[in-house]
Tab-separated table of C-alpha atoms and ligand atoms in Angstrom:
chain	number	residue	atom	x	y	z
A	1	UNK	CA	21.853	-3.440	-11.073
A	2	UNK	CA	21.504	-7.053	-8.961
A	3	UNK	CA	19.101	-6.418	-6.085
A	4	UNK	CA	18.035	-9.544	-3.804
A	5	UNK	CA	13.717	-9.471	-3.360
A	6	UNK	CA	11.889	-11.118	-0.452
A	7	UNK	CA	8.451	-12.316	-1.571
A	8	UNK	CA	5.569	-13.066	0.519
A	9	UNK	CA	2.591	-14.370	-1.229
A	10	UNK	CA	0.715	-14.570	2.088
A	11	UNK	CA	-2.798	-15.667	1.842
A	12	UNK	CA	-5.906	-15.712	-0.743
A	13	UNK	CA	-5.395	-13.782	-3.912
A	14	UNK	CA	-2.022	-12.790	-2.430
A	15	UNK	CA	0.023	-15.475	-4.733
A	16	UNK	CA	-1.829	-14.497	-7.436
A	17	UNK	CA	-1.098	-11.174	-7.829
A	18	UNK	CA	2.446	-11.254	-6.532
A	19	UNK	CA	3.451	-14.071	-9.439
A	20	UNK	CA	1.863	-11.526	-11.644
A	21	UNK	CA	3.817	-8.380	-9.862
A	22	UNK	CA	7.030	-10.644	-10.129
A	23	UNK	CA	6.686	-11.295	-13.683
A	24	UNK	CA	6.422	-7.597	-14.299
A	25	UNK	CA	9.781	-7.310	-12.410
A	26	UNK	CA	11.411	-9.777	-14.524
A	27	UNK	CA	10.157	-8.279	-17.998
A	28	UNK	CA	11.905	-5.124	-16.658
A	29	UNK	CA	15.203	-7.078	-15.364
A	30	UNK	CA	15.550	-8.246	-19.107
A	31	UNK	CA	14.682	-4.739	-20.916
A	32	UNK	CA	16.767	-3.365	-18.831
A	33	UNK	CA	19.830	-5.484	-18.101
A	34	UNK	CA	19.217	-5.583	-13.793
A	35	UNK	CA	19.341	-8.484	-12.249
A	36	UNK	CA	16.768	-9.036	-9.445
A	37	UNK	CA	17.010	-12.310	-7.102
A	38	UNK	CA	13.626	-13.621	-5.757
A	39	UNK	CA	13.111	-15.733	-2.350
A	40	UNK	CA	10.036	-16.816	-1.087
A	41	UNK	CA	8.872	-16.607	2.783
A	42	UNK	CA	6.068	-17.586	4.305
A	43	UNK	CA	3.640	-14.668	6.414
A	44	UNK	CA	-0.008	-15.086	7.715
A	45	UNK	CA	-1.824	-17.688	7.331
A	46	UNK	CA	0.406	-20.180	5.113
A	47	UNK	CA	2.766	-19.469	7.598
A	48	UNK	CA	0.961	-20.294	10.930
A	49	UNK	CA	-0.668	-23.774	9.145
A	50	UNK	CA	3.469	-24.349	8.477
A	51	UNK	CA	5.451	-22.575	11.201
A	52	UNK	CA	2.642	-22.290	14.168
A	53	UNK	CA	3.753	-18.156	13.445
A	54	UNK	CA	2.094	-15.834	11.162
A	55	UNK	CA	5.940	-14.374	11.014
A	56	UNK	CA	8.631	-16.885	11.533
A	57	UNK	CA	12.419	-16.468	12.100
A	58	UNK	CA	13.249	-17.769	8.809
A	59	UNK	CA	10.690	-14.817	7.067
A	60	UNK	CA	12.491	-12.428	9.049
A	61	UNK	CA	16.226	-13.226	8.697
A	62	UNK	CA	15.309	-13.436	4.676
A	63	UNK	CA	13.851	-10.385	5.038
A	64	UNK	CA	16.902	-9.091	6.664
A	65	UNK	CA	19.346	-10.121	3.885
A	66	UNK	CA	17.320	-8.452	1.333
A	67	UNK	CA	17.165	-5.427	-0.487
A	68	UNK	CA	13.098	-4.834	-0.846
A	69	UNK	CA	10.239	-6.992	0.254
A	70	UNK	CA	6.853	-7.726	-2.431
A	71	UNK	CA	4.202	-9.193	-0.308
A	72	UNK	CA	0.343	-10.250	-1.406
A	73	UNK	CA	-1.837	-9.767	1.359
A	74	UNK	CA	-2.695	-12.023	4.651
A	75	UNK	CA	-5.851	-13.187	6.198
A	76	UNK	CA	-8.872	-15.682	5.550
A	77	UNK	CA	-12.049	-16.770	7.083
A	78	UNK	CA	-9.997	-20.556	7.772
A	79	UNK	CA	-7.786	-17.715	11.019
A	80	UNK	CA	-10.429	-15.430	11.858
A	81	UNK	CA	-11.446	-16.943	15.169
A	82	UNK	CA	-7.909	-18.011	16.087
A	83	UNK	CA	-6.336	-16.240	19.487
A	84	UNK	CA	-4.800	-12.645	18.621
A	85	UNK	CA	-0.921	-13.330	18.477
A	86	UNK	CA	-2.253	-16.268	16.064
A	87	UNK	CA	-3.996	-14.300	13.491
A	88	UNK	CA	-2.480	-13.519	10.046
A	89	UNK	CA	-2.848	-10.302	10.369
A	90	UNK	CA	-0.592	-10.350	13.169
A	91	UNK	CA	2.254	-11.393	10.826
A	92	UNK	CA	1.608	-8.003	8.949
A	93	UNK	CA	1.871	-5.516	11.600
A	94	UNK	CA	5.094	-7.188	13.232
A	95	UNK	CA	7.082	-7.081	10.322
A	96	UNK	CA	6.347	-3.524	9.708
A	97	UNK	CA	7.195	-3.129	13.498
A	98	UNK	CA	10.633	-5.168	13.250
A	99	UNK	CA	11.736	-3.032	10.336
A	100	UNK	CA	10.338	-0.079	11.664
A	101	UNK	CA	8.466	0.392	8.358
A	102	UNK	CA	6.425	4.098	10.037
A	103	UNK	CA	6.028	5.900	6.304
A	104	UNK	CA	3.012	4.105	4.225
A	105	UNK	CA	2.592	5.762	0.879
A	106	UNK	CA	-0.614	5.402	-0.385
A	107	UNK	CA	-1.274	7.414	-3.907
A	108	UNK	CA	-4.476	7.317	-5.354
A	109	UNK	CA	-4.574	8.629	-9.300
A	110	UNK	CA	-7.297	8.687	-11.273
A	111	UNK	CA	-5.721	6.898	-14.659
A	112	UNK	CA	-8.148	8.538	-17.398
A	113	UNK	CA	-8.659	5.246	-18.934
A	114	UNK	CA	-10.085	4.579	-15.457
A	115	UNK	CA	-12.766	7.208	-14.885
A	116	UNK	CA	-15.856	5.216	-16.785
A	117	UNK	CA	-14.889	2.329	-13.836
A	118	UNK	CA	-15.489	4.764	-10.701
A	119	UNK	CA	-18.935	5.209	-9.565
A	120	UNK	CA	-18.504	9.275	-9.236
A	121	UNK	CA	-18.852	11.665	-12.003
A	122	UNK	CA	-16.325	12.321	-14.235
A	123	UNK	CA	-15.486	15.947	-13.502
A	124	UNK	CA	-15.216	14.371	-9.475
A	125	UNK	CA	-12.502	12.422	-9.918
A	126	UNK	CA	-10.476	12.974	-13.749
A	127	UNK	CA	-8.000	15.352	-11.987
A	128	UNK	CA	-7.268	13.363	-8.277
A	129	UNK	CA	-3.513	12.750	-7.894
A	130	UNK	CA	-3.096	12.660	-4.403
A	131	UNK	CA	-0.899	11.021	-1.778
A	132	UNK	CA	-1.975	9.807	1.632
A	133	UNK	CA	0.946	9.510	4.354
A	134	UNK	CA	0.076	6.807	6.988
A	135	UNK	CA	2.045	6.654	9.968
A	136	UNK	CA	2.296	2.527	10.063
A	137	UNK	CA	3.901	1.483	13.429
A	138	UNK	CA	2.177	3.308	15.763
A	139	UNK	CA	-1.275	4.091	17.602
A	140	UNK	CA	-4.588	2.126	17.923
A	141	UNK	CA	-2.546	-1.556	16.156
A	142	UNK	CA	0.109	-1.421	18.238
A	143	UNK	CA	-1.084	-0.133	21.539
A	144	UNK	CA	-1.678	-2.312	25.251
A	145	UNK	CA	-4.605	-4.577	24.462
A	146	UNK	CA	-6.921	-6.712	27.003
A	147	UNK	CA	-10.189	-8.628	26.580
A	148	UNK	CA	-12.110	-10.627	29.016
A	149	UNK	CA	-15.485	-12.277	28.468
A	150	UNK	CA	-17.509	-8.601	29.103
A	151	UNK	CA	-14.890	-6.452	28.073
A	152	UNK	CA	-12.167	-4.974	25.871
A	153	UNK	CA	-9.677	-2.329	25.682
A	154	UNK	CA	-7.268	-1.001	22.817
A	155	UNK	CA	-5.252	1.910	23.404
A	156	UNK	CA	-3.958	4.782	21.432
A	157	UNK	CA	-0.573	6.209	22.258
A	158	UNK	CA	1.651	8.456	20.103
A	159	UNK	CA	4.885	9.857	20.862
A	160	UNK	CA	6.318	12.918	19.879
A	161	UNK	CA	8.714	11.526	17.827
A	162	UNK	CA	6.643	9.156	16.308
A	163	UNK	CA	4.537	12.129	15.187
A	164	UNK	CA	7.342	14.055	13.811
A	165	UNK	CA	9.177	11.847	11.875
A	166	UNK	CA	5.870	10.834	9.808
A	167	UNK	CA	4.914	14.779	9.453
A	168	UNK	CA	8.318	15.698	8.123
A	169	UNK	CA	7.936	12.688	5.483
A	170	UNK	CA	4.909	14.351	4.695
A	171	UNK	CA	5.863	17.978	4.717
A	172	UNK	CA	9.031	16.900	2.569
A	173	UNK	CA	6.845	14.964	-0.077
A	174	UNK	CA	4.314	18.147	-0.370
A	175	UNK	CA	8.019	20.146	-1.596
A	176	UNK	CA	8.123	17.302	-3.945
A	177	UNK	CA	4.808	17.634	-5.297
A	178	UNK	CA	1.753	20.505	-5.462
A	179	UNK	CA	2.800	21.564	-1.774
A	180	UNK	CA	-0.058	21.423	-0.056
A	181	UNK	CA	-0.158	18.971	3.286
A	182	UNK	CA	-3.485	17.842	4.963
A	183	UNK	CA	-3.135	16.992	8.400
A	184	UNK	CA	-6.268	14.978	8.833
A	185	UNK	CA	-6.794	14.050	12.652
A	186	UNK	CA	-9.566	13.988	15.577
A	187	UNK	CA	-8.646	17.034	17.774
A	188	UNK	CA	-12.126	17.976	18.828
A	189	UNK	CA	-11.785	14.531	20.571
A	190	UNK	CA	-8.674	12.511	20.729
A	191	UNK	CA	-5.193	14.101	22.885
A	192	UNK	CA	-3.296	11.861	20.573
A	193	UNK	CA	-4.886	14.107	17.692
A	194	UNK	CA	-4.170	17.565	19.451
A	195	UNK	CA	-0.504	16.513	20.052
A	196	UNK	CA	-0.540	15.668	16.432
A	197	UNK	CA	-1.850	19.083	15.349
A	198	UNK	CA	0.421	20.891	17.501
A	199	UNK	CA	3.468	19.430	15.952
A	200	UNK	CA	2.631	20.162	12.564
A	201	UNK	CA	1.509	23.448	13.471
A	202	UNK	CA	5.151	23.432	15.100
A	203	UNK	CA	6.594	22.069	12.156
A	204	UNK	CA	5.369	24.697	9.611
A	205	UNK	CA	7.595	27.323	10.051
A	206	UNK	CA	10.613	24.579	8.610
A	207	UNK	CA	8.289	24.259	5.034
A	208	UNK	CA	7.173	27.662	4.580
A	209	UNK	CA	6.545	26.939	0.865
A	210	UNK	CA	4.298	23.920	1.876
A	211	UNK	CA	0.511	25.125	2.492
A	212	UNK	CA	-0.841	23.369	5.183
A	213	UNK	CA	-4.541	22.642	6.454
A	214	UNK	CA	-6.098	20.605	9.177
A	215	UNK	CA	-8.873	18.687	8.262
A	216	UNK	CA	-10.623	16.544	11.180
A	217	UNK	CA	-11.036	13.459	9.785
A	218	UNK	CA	-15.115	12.435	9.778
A	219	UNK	CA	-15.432	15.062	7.043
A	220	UNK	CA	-12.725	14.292	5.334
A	221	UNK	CA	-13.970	11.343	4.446
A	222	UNK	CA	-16.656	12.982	2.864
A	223	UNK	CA	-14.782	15.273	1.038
A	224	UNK	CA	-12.225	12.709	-0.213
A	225	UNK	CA	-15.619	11.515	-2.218
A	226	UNK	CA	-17.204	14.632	-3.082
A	227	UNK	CA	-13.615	16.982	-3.964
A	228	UNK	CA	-10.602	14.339	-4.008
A	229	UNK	CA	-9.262	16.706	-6.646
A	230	UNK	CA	-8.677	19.127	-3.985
A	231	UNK	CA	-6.046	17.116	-1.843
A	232	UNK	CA	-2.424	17.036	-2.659
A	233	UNK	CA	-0.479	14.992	0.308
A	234	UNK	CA	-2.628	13.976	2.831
A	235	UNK	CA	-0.909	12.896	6.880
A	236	UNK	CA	-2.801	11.254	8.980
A	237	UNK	CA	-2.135	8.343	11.916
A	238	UNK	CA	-2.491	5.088	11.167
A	239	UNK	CA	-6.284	3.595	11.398
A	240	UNK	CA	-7.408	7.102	9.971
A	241	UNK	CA	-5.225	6.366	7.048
A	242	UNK	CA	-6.137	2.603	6.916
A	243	UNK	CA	-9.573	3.509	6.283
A	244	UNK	CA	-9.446	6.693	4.466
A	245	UNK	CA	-7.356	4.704	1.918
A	246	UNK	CA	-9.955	2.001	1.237
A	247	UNK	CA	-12.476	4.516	0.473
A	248	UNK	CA	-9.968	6.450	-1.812
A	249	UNK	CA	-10.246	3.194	-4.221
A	250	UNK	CA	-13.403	4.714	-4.780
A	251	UNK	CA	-12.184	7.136	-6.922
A	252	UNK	CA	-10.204	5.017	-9.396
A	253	UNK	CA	-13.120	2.184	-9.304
A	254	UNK	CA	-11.782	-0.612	-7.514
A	255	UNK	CA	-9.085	-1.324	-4.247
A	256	UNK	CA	-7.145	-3.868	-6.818
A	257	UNK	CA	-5.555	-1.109	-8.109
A	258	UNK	CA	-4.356	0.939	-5.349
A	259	UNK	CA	-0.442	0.431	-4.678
A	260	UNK	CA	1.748	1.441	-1.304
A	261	UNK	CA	5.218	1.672	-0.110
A	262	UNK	CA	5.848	0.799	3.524
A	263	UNK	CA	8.673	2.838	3.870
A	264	UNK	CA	11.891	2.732	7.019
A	265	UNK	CA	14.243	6.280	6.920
A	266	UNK	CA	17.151	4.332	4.841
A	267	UNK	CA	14.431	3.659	2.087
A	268	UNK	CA	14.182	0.012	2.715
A	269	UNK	CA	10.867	-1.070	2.192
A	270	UNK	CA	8.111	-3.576	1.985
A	271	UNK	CA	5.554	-2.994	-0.741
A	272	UNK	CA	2.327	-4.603	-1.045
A	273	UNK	CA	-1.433	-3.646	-2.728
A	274	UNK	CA	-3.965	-1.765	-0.567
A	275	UNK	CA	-6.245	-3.982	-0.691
A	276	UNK	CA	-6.519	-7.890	1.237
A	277	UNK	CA	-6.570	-11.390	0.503
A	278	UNK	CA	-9.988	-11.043	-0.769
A	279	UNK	CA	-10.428	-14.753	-0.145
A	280	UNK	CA	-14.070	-14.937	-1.966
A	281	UNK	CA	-12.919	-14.540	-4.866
A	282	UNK	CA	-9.638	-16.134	-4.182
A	283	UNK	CA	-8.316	-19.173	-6.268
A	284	UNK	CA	-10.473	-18.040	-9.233
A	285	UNK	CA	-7.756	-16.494	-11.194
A	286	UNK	CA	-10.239	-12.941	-11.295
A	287	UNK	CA	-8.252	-11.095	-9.071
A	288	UNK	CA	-6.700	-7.617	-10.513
A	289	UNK	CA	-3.191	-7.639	-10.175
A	290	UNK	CA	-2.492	-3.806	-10.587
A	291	UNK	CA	-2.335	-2.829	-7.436
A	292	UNK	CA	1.010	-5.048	-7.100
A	293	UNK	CA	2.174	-4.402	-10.147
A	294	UNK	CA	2.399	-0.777	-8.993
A	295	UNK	CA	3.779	-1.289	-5.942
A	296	UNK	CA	6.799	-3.372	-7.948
A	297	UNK	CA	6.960	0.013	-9.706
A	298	UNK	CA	7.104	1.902	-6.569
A	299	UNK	CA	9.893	-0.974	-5.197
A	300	UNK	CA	11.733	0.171	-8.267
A	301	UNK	CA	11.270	4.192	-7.231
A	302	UNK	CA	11.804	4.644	-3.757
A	303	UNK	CA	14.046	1.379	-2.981
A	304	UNK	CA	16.399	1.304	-6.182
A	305	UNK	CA	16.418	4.688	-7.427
A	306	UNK	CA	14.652	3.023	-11.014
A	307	UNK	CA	12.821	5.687	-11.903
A	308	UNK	CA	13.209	5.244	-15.732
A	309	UNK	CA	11.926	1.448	-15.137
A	310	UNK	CA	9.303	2.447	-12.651
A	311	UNK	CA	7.902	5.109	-15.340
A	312	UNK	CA	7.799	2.063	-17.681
A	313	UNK	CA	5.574	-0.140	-15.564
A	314	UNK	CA	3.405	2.808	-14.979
A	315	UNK	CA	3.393	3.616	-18.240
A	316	UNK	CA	2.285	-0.290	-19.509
A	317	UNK	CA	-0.566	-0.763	-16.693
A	318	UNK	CA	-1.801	2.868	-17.994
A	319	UNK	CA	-1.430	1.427	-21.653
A	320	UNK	CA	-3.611	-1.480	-20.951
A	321	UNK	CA	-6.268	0.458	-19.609
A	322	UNK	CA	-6.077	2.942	-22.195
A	323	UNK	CA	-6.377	-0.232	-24.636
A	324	UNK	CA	-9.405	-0.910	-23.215
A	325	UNK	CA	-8.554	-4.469	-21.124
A	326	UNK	CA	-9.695	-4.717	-17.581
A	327	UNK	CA	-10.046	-7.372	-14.919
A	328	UNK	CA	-13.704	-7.665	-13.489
A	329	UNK	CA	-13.840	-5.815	-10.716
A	330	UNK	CA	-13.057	-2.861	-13.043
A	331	UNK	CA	-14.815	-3.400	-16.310
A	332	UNK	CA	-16.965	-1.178	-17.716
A	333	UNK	CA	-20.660	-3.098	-18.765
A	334	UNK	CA	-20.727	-4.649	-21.989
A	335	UNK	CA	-17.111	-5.288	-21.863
A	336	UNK	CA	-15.401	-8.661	-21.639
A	337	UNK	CA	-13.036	-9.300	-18.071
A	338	UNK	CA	-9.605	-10.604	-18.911
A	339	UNK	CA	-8.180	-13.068	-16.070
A	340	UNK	CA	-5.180	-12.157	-13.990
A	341	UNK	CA	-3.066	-13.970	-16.569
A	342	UNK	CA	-4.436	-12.447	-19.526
A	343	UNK	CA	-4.381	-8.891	-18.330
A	344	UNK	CA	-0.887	-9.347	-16.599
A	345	UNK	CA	0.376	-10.596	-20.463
A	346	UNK	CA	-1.074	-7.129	-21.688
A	347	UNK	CA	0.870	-5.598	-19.254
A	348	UNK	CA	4.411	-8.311	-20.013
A	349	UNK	CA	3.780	-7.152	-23.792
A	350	UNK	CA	3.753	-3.461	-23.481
A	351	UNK	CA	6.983	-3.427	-21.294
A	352	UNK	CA	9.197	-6.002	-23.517
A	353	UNK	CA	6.815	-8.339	-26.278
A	354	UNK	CA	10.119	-10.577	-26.346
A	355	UNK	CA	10.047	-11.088	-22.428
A	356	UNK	CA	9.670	-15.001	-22.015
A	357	UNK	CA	7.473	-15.596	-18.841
A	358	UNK	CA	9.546	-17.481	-16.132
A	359	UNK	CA	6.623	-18.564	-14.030
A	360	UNK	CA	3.731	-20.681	-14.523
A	361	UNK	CA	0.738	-18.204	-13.100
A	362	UNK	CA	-1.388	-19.576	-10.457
B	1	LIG	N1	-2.642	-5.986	3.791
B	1	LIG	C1	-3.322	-7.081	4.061
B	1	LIG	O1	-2.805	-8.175	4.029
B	1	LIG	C2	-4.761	-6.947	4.375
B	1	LIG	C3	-5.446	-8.065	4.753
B	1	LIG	N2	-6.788	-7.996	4.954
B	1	LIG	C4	-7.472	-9.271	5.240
B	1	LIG	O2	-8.070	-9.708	4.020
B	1	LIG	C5	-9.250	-10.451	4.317
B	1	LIG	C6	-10.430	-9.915	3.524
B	1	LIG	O3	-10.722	-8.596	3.963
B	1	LIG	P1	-11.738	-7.614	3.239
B	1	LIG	O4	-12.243	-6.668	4.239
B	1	LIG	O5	-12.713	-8.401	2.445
B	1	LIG	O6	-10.838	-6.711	2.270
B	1	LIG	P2	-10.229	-7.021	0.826
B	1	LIG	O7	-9.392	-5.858	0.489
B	1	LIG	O8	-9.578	-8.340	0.787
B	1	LIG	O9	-11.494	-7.052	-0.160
B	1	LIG	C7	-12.438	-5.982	-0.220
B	1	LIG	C8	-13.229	-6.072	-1.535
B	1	LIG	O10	-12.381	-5.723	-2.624
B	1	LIG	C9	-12.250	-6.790	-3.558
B	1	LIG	N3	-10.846	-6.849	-3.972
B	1	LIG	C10	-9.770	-6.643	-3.197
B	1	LIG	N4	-8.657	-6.777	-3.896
B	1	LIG	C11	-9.017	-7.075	-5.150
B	1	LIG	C12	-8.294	-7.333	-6.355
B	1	LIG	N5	-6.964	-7.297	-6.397
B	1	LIG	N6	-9.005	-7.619	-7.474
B	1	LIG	C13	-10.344	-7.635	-7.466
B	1	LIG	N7	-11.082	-7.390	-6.357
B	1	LIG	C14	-10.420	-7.120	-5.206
B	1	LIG	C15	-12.676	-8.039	-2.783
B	1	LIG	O11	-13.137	-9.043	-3.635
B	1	LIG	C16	-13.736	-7.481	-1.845
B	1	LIG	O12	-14.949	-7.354	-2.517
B	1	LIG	C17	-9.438	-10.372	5.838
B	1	LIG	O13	-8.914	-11.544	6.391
B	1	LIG	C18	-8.601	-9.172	6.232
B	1	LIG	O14	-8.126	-9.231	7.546
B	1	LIG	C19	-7.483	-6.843	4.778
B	1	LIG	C20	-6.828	-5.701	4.415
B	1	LIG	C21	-5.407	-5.658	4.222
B	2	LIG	C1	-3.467	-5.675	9.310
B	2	LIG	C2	-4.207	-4.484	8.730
B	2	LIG	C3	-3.862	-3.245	9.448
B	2	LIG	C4	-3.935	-4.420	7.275
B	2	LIG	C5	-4.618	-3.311	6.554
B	2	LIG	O1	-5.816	-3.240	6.437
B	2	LIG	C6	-3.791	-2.308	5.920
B	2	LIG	O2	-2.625	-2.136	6.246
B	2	LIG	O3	-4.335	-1.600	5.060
B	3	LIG	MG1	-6.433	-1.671	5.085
């Protein structure tokens, strides 16, 4: 298969991990005869010091004439106080907006090499396979902004449709796995919520063989600590899902391992880690590379149809752990961190030990 990629490196630890994610990608173009075309673009921060734009033309129209898009992460402390349209971050949500990326895939297993990394008990987490479903290009991010000196205003607007389309994704995933949806929302508050319950409610009677709950979304976030094991596919709109994500990574024991897919109907997508550009620890070669890693494997899944190959990257980041190698942020005490390099050769060696690196790691 030849496939053209758009990479972003973005910001902080974001070229470190994608070189790593990139290299995985090219270990499983040689096992497995594909062909896979890399071109860089700049997004965030690198982008507005070069281009005055956290998401020039030139990103976009490479974008455009690919097949899937890697990116690291955006953002840094050098942006933070620069005007809104001029933030890094910016550069994010607009290209999720311009290729009307509305499906974010978030899963969140619990590896079992893993479990002596999370901070819950063992018998909390050593069955969570779950799935949150973030609608991506809608709601609080994306609604009419203002600020003056004394005050601010962000709205949150949903349409219908923007609501359905993300709740049949979900419903349709749920068939595809345990089939049981959890619409998580805030209808004891928030319109936007009770139109959002109401549709799924509405939508039910489509997936009867999907079991469906509402869960409001303050106490799901304490149960997603205290009974992860106990969600399946989880919906929810698209701050609710930013945050509930983060706080799934505390499951497996670290956010540098938690992939997603940003996904458009026609399966194009744009995959990147959970997690952000971490910029303390940035430049350090430290950072855990997994999370992009497995969203290369879930570029092979959903974009390609590569299951076979995506298995096989899951399957050598698993391996690793299993083998007892970890970056810092997920060692256990008493045992030694590998570097991003290091760990991302354990990873190289379990796919294909004759795979010659083609990059020189950052
Ligand atoms: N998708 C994106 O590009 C995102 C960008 N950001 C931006 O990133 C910057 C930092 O934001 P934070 O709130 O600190 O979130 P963050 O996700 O960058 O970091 C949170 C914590 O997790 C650690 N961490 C994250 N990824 C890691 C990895 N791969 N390996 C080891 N440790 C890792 C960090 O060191 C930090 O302690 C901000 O500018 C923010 O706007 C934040 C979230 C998402
Ligand atoms: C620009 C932010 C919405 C990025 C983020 O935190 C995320 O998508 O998880
Ligand atoms: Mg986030």
């Amino acid at each position: 298969m030849e496939k053209k990629i758009t990479v972003l490196p973005g910001d902080g630890i974001g070229p470190e991990v994608v070189t790593a994610a990139v290299e995985v990608l090219g270990a499983i173009a040689q096992k497995y005869d594909h062909q896979f075309h890399f071109a860089y673009g700049a997004i965030g921060g690198v982008a507005i010091d070069q281009y005055q734009d956290p998401l020039p033309q030139n990103t976009i129209s490479l974008c455009e004439e690919s097949d899937a898009i890697l990116l690291g992460a955006v953002g840094g402390p050098k942006w933070d106080h620069n005007p809104a349209d001029l933030r890094p971050e910016k550069g994010l949500l607009r290209i999720r907006k311009h290729f009307d990326l509305f499906s974010n895939l978030r899963p969140v297993q619990a590896i079992p090499s893993m479990l002596k990394s999370s901070p819950l008990k063992e018998d909390i987490v050593k069955d969570v396979d779950l799935l949150i479903v973030r609608e991506l290009t809608g709601g609080l991010y994306f609604g009419e902004r203002h600020r003056t000196e004394n005050e601010a205003l962000d709205s949150l607007t949903y349409t219908r449709e923007e609501i359905e389309r993300i709740v049949d994704n979900a419903f349709t995933l749920a068939r595809l796995r345990r089939k049981k949806l959890t619409s998580v929302d805030k209808a004891n508050v928030l319109d936007t919520s009770r139109l959002w319950r109401d549709i799924v409610d509405e939508k039910k009677a489509q997936y009867p063989d999907v079991e469906v709950e509402h869960s409001l979304v303050d106490s799901t976030a304490m149960k997603l600590i205290t009974a992860p094991a106990e969600y399946d596919v989880i919906v929810t709109e698209n701050m609710f899902g930013d945050i509930l994500s983060d706080e799934a990574s505390v499951i497996t024991g670290s956010l540098g391992v938690l992939p997603s897919a940003s996904m458009r109907a026609d399966n194009f997508g744009l995959y990147e880690p959970v997690h952000g550009s971490a910029p303390e620890i940035a430049g350090k070669g430290i950072a855990n590379p997994a999370a992009t890693i497995l969203s290369a494997a879930m570029m092979l899944q959903y974009s390609f149809g590569l299951l076979e190959e995506a298995k096989a990257i899951e399957d050598a980041v698993a391996a690793v752990y299993e083998k007892g190698f970890f970056t810092g942020d997920m060692a256990p005490k008493g045992v030694e961190a590998l570097s991003t390099n290091d760990w991302t050769e354990k990873v190289l060696h379990e796919i294909e030990p004759a795979y010659v690196k083609e990059q020189t790691f950052i």
